[in-house]
PDB file of C-alpha atoms in Angstrom:
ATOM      1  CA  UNK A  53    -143.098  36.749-127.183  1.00  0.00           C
ATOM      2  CA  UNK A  54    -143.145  33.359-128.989  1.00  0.00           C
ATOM      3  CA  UNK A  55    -141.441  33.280-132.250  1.00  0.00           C
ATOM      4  CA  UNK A  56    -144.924  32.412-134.031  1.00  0.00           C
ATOM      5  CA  UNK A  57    -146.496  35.168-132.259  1.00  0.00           C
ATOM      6  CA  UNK A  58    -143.921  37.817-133.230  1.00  0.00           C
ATOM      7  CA  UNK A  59    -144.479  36.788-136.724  1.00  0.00           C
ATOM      8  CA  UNK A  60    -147.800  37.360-136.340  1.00  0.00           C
ATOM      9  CA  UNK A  61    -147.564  40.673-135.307  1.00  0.00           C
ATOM     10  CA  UNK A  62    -145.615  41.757-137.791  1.00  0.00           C
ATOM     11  CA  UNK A  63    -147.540  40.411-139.745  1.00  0.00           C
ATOM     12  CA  UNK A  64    -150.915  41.554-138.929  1.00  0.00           C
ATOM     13  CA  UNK A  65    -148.960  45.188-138.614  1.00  0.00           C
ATOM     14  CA  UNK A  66    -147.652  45.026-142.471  1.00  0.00           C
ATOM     15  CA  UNK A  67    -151.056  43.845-143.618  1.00  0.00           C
ATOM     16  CA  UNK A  68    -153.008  47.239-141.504  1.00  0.00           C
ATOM     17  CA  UNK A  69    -150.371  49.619-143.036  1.00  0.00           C
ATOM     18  CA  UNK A  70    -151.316  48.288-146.680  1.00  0.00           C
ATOM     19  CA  UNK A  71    -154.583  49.042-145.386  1.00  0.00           C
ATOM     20  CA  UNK A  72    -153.482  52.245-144.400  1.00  0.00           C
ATOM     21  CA  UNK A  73    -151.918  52.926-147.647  1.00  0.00           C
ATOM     22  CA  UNK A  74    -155.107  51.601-149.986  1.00  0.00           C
ATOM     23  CA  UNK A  75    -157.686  53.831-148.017  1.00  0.00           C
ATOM     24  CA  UNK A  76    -155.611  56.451-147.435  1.00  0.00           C
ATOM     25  CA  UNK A  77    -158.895  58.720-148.512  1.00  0.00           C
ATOM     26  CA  UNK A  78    -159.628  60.440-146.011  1.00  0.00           C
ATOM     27  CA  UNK A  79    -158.225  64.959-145.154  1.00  0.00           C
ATOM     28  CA  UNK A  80    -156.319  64.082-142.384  1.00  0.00           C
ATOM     29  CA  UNK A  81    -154.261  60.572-142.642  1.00  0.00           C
ATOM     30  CA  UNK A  82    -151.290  62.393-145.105  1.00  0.00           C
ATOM     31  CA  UNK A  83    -148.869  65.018-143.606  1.00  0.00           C
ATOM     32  CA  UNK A  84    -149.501  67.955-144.889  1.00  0.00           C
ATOM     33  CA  UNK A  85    -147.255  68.987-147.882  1.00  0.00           C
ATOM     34  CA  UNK A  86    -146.675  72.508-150.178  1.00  0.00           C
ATOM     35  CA  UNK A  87    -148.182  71.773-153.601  1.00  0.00           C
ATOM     36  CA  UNK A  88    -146.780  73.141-156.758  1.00  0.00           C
ATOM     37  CA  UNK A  89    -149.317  73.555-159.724  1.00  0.00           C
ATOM     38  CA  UNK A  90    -148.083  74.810-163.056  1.00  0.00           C
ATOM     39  CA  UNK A  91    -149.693  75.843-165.981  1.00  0.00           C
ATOM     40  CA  UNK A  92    -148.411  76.232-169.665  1.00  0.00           C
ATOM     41  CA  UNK A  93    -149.167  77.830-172.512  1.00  0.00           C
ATOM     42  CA  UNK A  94    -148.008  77.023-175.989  1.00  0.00           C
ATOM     43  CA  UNK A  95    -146.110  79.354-178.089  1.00  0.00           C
ATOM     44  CA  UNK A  96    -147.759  77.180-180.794  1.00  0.00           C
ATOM     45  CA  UNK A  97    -151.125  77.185-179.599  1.00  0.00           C
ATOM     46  CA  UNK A  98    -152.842  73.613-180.538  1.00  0.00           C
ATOM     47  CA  UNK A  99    -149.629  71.862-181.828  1.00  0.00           C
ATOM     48  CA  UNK A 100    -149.663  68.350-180.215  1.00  0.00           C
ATOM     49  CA  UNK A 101    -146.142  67.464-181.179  1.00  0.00           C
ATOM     50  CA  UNK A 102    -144.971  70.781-178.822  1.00  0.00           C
ATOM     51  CA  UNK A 103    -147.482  70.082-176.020  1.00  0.00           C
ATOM     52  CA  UNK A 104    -145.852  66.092-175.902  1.00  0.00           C
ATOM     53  CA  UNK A 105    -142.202  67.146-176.068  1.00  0.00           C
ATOM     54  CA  UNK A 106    -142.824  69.461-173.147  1.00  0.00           C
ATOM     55  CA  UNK A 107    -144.940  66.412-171.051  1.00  0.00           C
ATOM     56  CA  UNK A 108    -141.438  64.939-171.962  1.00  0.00           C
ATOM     57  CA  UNK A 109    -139.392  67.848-170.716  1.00  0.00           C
ATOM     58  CA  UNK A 110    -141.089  68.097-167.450  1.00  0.00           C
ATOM     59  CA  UNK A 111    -140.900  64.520-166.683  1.00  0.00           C
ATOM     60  CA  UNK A 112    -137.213  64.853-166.426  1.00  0.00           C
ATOM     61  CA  UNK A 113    -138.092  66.863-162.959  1.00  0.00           C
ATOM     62  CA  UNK A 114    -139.192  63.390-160.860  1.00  0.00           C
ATOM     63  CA  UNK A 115    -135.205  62.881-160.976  1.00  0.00           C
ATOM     64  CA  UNK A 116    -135.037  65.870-158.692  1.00  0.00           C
ATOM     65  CA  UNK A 117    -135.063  64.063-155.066  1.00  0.00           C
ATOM     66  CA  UNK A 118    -136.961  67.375-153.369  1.00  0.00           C
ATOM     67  CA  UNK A 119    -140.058  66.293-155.397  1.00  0.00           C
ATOM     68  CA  UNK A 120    -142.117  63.660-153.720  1.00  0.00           C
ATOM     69  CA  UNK A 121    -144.624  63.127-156.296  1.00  0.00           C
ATOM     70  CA  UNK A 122    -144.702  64.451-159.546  1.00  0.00           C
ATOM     71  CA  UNK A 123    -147.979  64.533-161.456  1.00  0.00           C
ATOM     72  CA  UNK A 124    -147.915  65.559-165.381  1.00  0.00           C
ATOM     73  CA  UNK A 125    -151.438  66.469-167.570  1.00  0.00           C
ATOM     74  CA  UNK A 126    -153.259  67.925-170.321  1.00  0.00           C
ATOM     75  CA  UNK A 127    -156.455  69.249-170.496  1.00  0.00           C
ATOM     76  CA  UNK A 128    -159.287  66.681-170.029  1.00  0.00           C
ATOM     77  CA  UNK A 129    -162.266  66.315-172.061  1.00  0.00           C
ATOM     78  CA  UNK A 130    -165.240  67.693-169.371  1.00  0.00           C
ATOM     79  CA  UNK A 131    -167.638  69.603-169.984  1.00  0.00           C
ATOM     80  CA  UNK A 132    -167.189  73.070-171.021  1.00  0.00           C
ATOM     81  CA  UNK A 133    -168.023  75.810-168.831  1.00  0.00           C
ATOM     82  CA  UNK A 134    -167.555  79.416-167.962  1.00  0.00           C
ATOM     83  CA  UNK A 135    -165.676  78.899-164.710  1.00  0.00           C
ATOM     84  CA  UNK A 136    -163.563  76.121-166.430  1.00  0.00           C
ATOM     85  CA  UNK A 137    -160.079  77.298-168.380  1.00  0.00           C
ATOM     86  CA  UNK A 138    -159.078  75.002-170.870  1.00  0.00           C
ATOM     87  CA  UNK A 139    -157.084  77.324-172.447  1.00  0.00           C
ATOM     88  CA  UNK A 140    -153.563  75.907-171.112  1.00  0.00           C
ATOM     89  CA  UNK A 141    -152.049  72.537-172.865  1.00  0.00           C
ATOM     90  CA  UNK A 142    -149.314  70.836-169.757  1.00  0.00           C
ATOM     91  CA  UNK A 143    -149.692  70.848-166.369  1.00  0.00           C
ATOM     92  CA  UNK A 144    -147.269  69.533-163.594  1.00  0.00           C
ATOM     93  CA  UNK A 145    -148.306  69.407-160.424  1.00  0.00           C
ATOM     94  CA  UNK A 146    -145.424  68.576-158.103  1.00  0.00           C
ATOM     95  CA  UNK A 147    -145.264  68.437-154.050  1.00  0.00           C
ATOM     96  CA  UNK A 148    -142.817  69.241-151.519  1.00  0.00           C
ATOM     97  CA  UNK A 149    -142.417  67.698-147.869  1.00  0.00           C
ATOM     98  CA  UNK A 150    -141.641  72.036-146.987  1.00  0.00           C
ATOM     99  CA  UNK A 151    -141.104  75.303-148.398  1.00  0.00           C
ATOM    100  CA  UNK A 152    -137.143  74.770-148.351  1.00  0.00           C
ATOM    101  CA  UNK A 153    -137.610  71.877-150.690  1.00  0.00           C
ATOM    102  CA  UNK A 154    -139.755  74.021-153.207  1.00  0.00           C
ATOM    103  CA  UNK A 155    -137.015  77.016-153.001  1.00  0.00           C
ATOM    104  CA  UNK A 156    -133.669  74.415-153.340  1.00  0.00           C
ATOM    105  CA  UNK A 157    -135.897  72.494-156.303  1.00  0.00           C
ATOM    106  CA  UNK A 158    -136.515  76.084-158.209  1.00  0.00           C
ATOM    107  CA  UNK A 159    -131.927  76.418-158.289  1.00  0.00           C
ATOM    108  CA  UNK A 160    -131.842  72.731-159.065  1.00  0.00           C
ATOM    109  CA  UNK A 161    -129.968  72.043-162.100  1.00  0.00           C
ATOM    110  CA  UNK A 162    -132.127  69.582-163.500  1.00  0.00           C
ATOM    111  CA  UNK A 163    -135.160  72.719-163.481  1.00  0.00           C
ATOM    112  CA  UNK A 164    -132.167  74.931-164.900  1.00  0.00           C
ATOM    113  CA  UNK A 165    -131.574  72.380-167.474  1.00  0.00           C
ATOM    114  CA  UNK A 166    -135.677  72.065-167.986  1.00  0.00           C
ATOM    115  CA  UNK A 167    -135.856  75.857-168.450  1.00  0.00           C
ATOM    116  CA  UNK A 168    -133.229  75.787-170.602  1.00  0.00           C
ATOM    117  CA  UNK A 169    -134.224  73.057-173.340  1.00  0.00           C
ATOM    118  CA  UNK A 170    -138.174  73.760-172.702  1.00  0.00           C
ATOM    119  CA  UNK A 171    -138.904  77.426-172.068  1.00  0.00           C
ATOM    120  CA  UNK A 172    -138.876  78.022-175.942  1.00  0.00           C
ATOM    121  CA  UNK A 173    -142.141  76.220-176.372  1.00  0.00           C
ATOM    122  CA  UNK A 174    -144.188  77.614-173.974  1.00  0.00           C
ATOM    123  CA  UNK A 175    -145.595  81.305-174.121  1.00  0.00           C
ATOM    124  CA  UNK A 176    -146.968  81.926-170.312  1.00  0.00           C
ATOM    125  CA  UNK A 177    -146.799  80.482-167.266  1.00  0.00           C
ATOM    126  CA  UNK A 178    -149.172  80.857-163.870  1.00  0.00           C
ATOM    127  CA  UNK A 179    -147.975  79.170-160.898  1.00  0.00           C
ATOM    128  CA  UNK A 180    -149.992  78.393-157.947  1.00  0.00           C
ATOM    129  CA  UNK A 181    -148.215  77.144-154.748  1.00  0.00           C
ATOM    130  CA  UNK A 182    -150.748  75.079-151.792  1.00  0.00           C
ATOM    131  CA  UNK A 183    -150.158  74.859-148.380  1.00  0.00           C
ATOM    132  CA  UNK A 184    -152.413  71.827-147.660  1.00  0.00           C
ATOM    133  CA  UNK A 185    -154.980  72.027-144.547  1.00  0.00           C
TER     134      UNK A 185
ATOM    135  CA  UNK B 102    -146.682  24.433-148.044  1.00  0.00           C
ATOM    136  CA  UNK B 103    -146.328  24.327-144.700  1.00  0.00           C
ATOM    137  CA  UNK B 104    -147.368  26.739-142.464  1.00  0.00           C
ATOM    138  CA  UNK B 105    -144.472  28.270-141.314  1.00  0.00           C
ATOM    139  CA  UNK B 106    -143.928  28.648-144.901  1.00  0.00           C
ATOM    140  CA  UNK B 107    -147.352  30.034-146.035  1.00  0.00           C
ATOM    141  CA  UNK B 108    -147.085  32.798-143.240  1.00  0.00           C
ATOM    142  CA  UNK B 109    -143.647  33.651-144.389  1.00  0.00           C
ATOM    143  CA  UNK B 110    -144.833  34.247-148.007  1.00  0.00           C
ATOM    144  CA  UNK B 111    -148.068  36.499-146.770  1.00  0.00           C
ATOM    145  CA  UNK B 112    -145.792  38.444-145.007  1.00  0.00           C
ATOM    146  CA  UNK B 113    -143.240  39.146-147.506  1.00  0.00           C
ATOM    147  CA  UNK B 114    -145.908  40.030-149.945  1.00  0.00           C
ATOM    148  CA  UNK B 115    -147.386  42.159-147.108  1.00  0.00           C
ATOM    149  CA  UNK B 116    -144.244  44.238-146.926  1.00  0.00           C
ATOM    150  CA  UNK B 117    -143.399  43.909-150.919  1.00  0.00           C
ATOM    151  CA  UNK B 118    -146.875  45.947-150.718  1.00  0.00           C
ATOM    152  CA  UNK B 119    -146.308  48.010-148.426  1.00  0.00           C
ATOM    153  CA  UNK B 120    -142.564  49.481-149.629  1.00  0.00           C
ATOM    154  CA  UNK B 121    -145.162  49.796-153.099  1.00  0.00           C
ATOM    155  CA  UNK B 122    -147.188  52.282-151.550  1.00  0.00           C
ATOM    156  CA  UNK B 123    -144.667  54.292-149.565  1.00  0.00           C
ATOM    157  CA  UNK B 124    -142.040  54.649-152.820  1.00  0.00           C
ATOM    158  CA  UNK B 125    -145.032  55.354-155.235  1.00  0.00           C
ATOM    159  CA  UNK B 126    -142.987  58.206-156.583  1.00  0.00           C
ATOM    160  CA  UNK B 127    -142.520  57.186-160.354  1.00  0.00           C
ATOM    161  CA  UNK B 128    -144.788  58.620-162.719  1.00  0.00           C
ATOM    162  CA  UNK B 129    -145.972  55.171-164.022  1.00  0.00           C
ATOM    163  CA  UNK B 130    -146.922  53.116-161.149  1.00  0.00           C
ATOM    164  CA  UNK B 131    -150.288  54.610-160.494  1.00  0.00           C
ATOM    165  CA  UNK B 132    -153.174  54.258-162.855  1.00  0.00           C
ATOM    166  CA  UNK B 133    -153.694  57.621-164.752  1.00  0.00           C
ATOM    167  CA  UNK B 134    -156.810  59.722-163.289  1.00  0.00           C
ATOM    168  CA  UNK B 135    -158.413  63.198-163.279  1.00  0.00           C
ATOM    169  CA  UNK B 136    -157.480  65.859-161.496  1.00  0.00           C
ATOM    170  CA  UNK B 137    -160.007  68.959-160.509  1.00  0.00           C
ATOM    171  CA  UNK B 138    -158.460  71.694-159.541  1.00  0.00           C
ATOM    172  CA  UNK B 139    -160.679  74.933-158.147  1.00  0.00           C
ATOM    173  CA  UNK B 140    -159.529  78.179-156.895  1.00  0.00           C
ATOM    174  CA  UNK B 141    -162.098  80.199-154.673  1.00  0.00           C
ATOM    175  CA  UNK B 142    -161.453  84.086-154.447  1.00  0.00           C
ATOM    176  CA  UNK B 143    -163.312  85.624-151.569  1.00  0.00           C
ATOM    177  CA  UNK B 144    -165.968  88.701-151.806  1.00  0.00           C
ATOM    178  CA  UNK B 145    -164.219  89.518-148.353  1.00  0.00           C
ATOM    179  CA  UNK B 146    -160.480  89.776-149.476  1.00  0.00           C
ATOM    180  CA  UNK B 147    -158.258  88.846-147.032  1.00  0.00           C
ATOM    181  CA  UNK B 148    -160.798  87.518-144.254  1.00  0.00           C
ATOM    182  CA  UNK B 149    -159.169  84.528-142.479  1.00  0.00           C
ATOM    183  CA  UNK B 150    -162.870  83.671-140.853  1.00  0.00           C
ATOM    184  CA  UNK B 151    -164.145  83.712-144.243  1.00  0.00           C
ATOM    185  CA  UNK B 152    -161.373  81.454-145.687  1.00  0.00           C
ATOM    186  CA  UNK B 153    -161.762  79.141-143.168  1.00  0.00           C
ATOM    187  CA  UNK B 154    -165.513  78.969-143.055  1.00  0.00           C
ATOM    188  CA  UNK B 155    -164.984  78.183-146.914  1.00  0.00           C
ATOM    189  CA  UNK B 156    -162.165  75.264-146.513  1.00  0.00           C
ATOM    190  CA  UNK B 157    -164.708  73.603-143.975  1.00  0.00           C
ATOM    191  CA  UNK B 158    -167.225  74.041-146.345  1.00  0.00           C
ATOM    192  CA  UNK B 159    -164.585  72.366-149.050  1.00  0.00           C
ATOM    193  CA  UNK B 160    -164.050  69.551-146.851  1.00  0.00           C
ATOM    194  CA  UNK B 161    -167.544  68.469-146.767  1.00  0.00           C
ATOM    195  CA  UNK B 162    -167.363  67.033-150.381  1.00  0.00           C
ATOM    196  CA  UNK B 163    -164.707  64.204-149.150  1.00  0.00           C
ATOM    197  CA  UNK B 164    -168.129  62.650-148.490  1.00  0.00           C
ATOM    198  CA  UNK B 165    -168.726  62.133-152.228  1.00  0.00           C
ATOM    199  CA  UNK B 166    -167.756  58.059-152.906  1.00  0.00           C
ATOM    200  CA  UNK B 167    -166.655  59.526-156.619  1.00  0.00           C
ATOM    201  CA  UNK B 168    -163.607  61.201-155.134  1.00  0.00           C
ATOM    202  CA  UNK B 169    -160.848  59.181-154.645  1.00  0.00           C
ATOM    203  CA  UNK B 170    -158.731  61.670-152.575  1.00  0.00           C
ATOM    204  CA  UNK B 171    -159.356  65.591-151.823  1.00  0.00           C
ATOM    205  CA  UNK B 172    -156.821  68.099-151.127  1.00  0.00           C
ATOM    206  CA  UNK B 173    -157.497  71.609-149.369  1.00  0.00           C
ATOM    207  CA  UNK B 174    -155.289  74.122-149.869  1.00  0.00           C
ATOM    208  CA  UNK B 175    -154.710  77.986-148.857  1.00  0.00           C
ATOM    209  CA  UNK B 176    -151.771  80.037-150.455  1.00  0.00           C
ATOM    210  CA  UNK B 177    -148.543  78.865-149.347  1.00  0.00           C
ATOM    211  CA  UNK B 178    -145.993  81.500-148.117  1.00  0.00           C
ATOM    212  CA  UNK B 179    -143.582  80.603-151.077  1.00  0.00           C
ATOM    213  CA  UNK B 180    -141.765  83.580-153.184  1.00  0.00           C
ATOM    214  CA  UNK B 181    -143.483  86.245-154.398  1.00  0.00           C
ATOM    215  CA  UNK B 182    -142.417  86.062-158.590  1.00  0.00           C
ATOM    216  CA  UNK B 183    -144.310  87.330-161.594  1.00  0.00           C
ATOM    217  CA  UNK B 184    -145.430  83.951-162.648  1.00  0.00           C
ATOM    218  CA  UNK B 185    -147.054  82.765-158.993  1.00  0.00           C
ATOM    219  CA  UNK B 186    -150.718  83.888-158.528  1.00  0.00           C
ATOM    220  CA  UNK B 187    -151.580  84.103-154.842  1.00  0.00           C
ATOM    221  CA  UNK B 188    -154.759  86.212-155.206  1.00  0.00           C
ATOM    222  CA  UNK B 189    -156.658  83.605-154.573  1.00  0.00           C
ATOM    223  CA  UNK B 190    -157.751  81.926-151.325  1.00  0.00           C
ATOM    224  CA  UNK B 191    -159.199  78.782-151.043  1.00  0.00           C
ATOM    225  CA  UNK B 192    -158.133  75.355-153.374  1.00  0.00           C
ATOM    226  CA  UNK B 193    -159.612  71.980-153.519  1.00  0.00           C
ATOM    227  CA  UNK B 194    -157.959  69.511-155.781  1.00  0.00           C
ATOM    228  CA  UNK B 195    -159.524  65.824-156.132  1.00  0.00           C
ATOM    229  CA  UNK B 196    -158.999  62.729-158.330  1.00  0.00           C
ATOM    230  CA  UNK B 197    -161.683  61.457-159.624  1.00  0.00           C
ATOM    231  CA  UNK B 198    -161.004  57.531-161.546  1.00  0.00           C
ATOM    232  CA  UNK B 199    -163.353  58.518-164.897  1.00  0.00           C
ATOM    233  CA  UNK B 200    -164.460  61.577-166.727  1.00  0.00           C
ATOM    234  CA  UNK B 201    -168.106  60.118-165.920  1.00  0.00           C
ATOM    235  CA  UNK B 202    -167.234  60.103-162.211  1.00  0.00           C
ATOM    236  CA  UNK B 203    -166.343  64.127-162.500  1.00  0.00           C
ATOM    237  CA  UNK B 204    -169.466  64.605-164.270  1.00  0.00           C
ATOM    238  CA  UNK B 205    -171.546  62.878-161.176  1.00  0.00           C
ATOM    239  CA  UNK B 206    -170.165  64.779-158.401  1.00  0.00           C
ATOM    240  CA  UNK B 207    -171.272  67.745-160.474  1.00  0.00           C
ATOM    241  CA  UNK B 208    -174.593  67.188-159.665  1.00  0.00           C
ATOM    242  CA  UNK B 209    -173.981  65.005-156.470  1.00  0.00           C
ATOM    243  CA  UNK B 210    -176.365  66.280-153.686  1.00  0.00           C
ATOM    244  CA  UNK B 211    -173.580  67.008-151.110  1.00  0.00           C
ATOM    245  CA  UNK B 212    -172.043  69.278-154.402  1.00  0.00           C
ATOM    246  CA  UNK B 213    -175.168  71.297-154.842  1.00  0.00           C
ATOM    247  CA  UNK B 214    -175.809  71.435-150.779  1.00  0.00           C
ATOM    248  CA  UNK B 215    -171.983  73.017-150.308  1.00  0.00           C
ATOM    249  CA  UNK B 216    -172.613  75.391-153.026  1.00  0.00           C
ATOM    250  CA  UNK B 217    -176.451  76.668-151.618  1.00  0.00           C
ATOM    251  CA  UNK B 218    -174.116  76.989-148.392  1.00  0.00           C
ATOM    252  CA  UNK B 219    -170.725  78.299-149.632  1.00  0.00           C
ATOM    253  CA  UNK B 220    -171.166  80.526-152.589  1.00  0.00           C
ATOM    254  CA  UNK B 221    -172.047  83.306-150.633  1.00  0.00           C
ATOM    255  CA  UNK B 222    -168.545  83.026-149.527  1.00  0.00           C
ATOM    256  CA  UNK B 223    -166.971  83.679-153.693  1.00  0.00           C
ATOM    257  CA  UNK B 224    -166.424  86.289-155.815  1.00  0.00           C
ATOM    258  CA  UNK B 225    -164.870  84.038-158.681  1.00  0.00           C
ATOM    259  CA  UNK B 226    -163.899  80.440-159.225  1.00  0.00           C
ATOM    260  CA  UNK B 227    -161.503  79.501-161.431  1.00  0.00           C
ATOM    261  CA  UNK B 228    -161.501  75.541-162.397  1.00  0.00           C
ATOM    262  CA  UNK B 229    -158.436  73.513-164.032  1.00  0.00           C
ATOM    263  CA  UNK B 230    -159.535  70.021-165.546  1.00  0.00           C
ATOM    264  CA  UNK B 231    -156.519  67.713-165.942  1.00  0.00           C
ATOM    265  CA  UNK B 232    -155.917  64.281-167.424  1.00  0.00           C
ATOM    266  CA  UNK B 233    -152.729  62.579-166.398  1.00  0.00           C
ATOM    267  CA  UNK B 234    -150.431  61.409-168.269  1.00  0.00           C
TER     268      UNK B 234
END
C-alpha cells in the first residue's frame, strides 16, 4: 500500500468509527452490560440542600474504575401520573462490563466510604439490577 | 496548507473524536438528558415466553425518532439483598433530549400501537422519570 493510500484508510476508518460512535442508536451496536439503578429516599423529605449533598456523595463513585458510566438524577418535571413514582429525590444509575464488576464495586472502598459519609441522609433504598438484551 | 498537511489534521481530529466517544466516562462531557425508566411485571409470573414476547414488543419503540437510545433489560442474576427488587420482569430505559420530547412519544403512534399489543402482557408498570445532573 502507498503511503497516501494507507493514510487514507486510516483515515476513512477513524472518520466511520466516529460515525459509529454518533449513531450508536440502534439495540444491538453496544455490548451488552449489567445496569445498576438506585433509588433514594430522603430522611428529610423535600430538603434540597440534602438531596444536592447526596448528588455530591454519589458522584464520588465514577472514581471507582469497575463503573463504566455513571449517570446521577433527580426527579424530572413530567407529567404526573398513576404509574409514575416521583416520590424518590437521587438516582444513580451506574453500569458494569459483568456481574463480577458489580459484586467487587459493592466491597469497594470508595462505596464503603459513600455509605459511610451518605447513608445518614437517605431513609430507603430500592435497587434494581439489568441484564441488557 | 498543503495537502499532506490538511489530511494529517482531519485525521488527527478524526481520532481526537473518536478517543472522545470511547472515554465518555466523566459525568460532564455529555449534555444532560432524560431518562425513562419502566418496569413491566407480568400477569403470568415467571413465563420466559411471556417475557420475551414483551421485550420484543419493547424493542419496537426504538422506532420512535424522539428516543435517542433504548435499553432492554430483564433481571440480572446479581445478589439477592433486602434493598434489590427483582420482582419485576421486563425494563426499558431511554433518553429522551427534552421534557417535550418525553411528552411526544407518549402519544407517538408506535407508543399507543405497542401498548394495544403488549398490555395484555402486564399486571403493573412502575415508571421512574429522571433528569440528569
Amino acid at each position: 500500500m502507498k503511503k497516501s493510500s494507507r493514510r487514507k484508510f486510516i483515515l476513512t476508518s477513524a472518520a466511520g468509527s466516529v460515525a459509529l460512535a454518533v449513531n450508536a442508536k440502534s439495540l444491538n451496536m453496544k455490548s451488552k452490560q449489567i445496569a445498576h439503578h438506585v433509588f433514594f429516599w430522603l430522611k428529610n423529605t423535600g430538603s434540597v440542600e440534602d438531596r444536592d449533598k447526596l448528588v455530591e456523595g454519589v458522584k464520588t463513585l465514577s472514581k471507582i474504575p469497575e463503573i463504566k458510566e455513571l449517570q446521577v438524577g433527580i426527579v424530572a418535571d413530567t407529567q404526573k401520573r398513576d404509574v409514575v413514582d416521583a416520590s424518590w429525590a437521587v438516582s444513580e444509575l451506574m453500569f458494569f462490563d459483568t456481574l463480577a464488576d458489580q459484586a467487587n464495586y459493592q466491597s469497594h472502598p470508595i462505596h464503603q466510604e459513600f455509605i459511610k459519609n451518605y447513608s445518614g441522609l437517605w431513609s430507603k433504598v430500592v435497587v434494581y439490577d439489568i441484564q441488557q438484551v
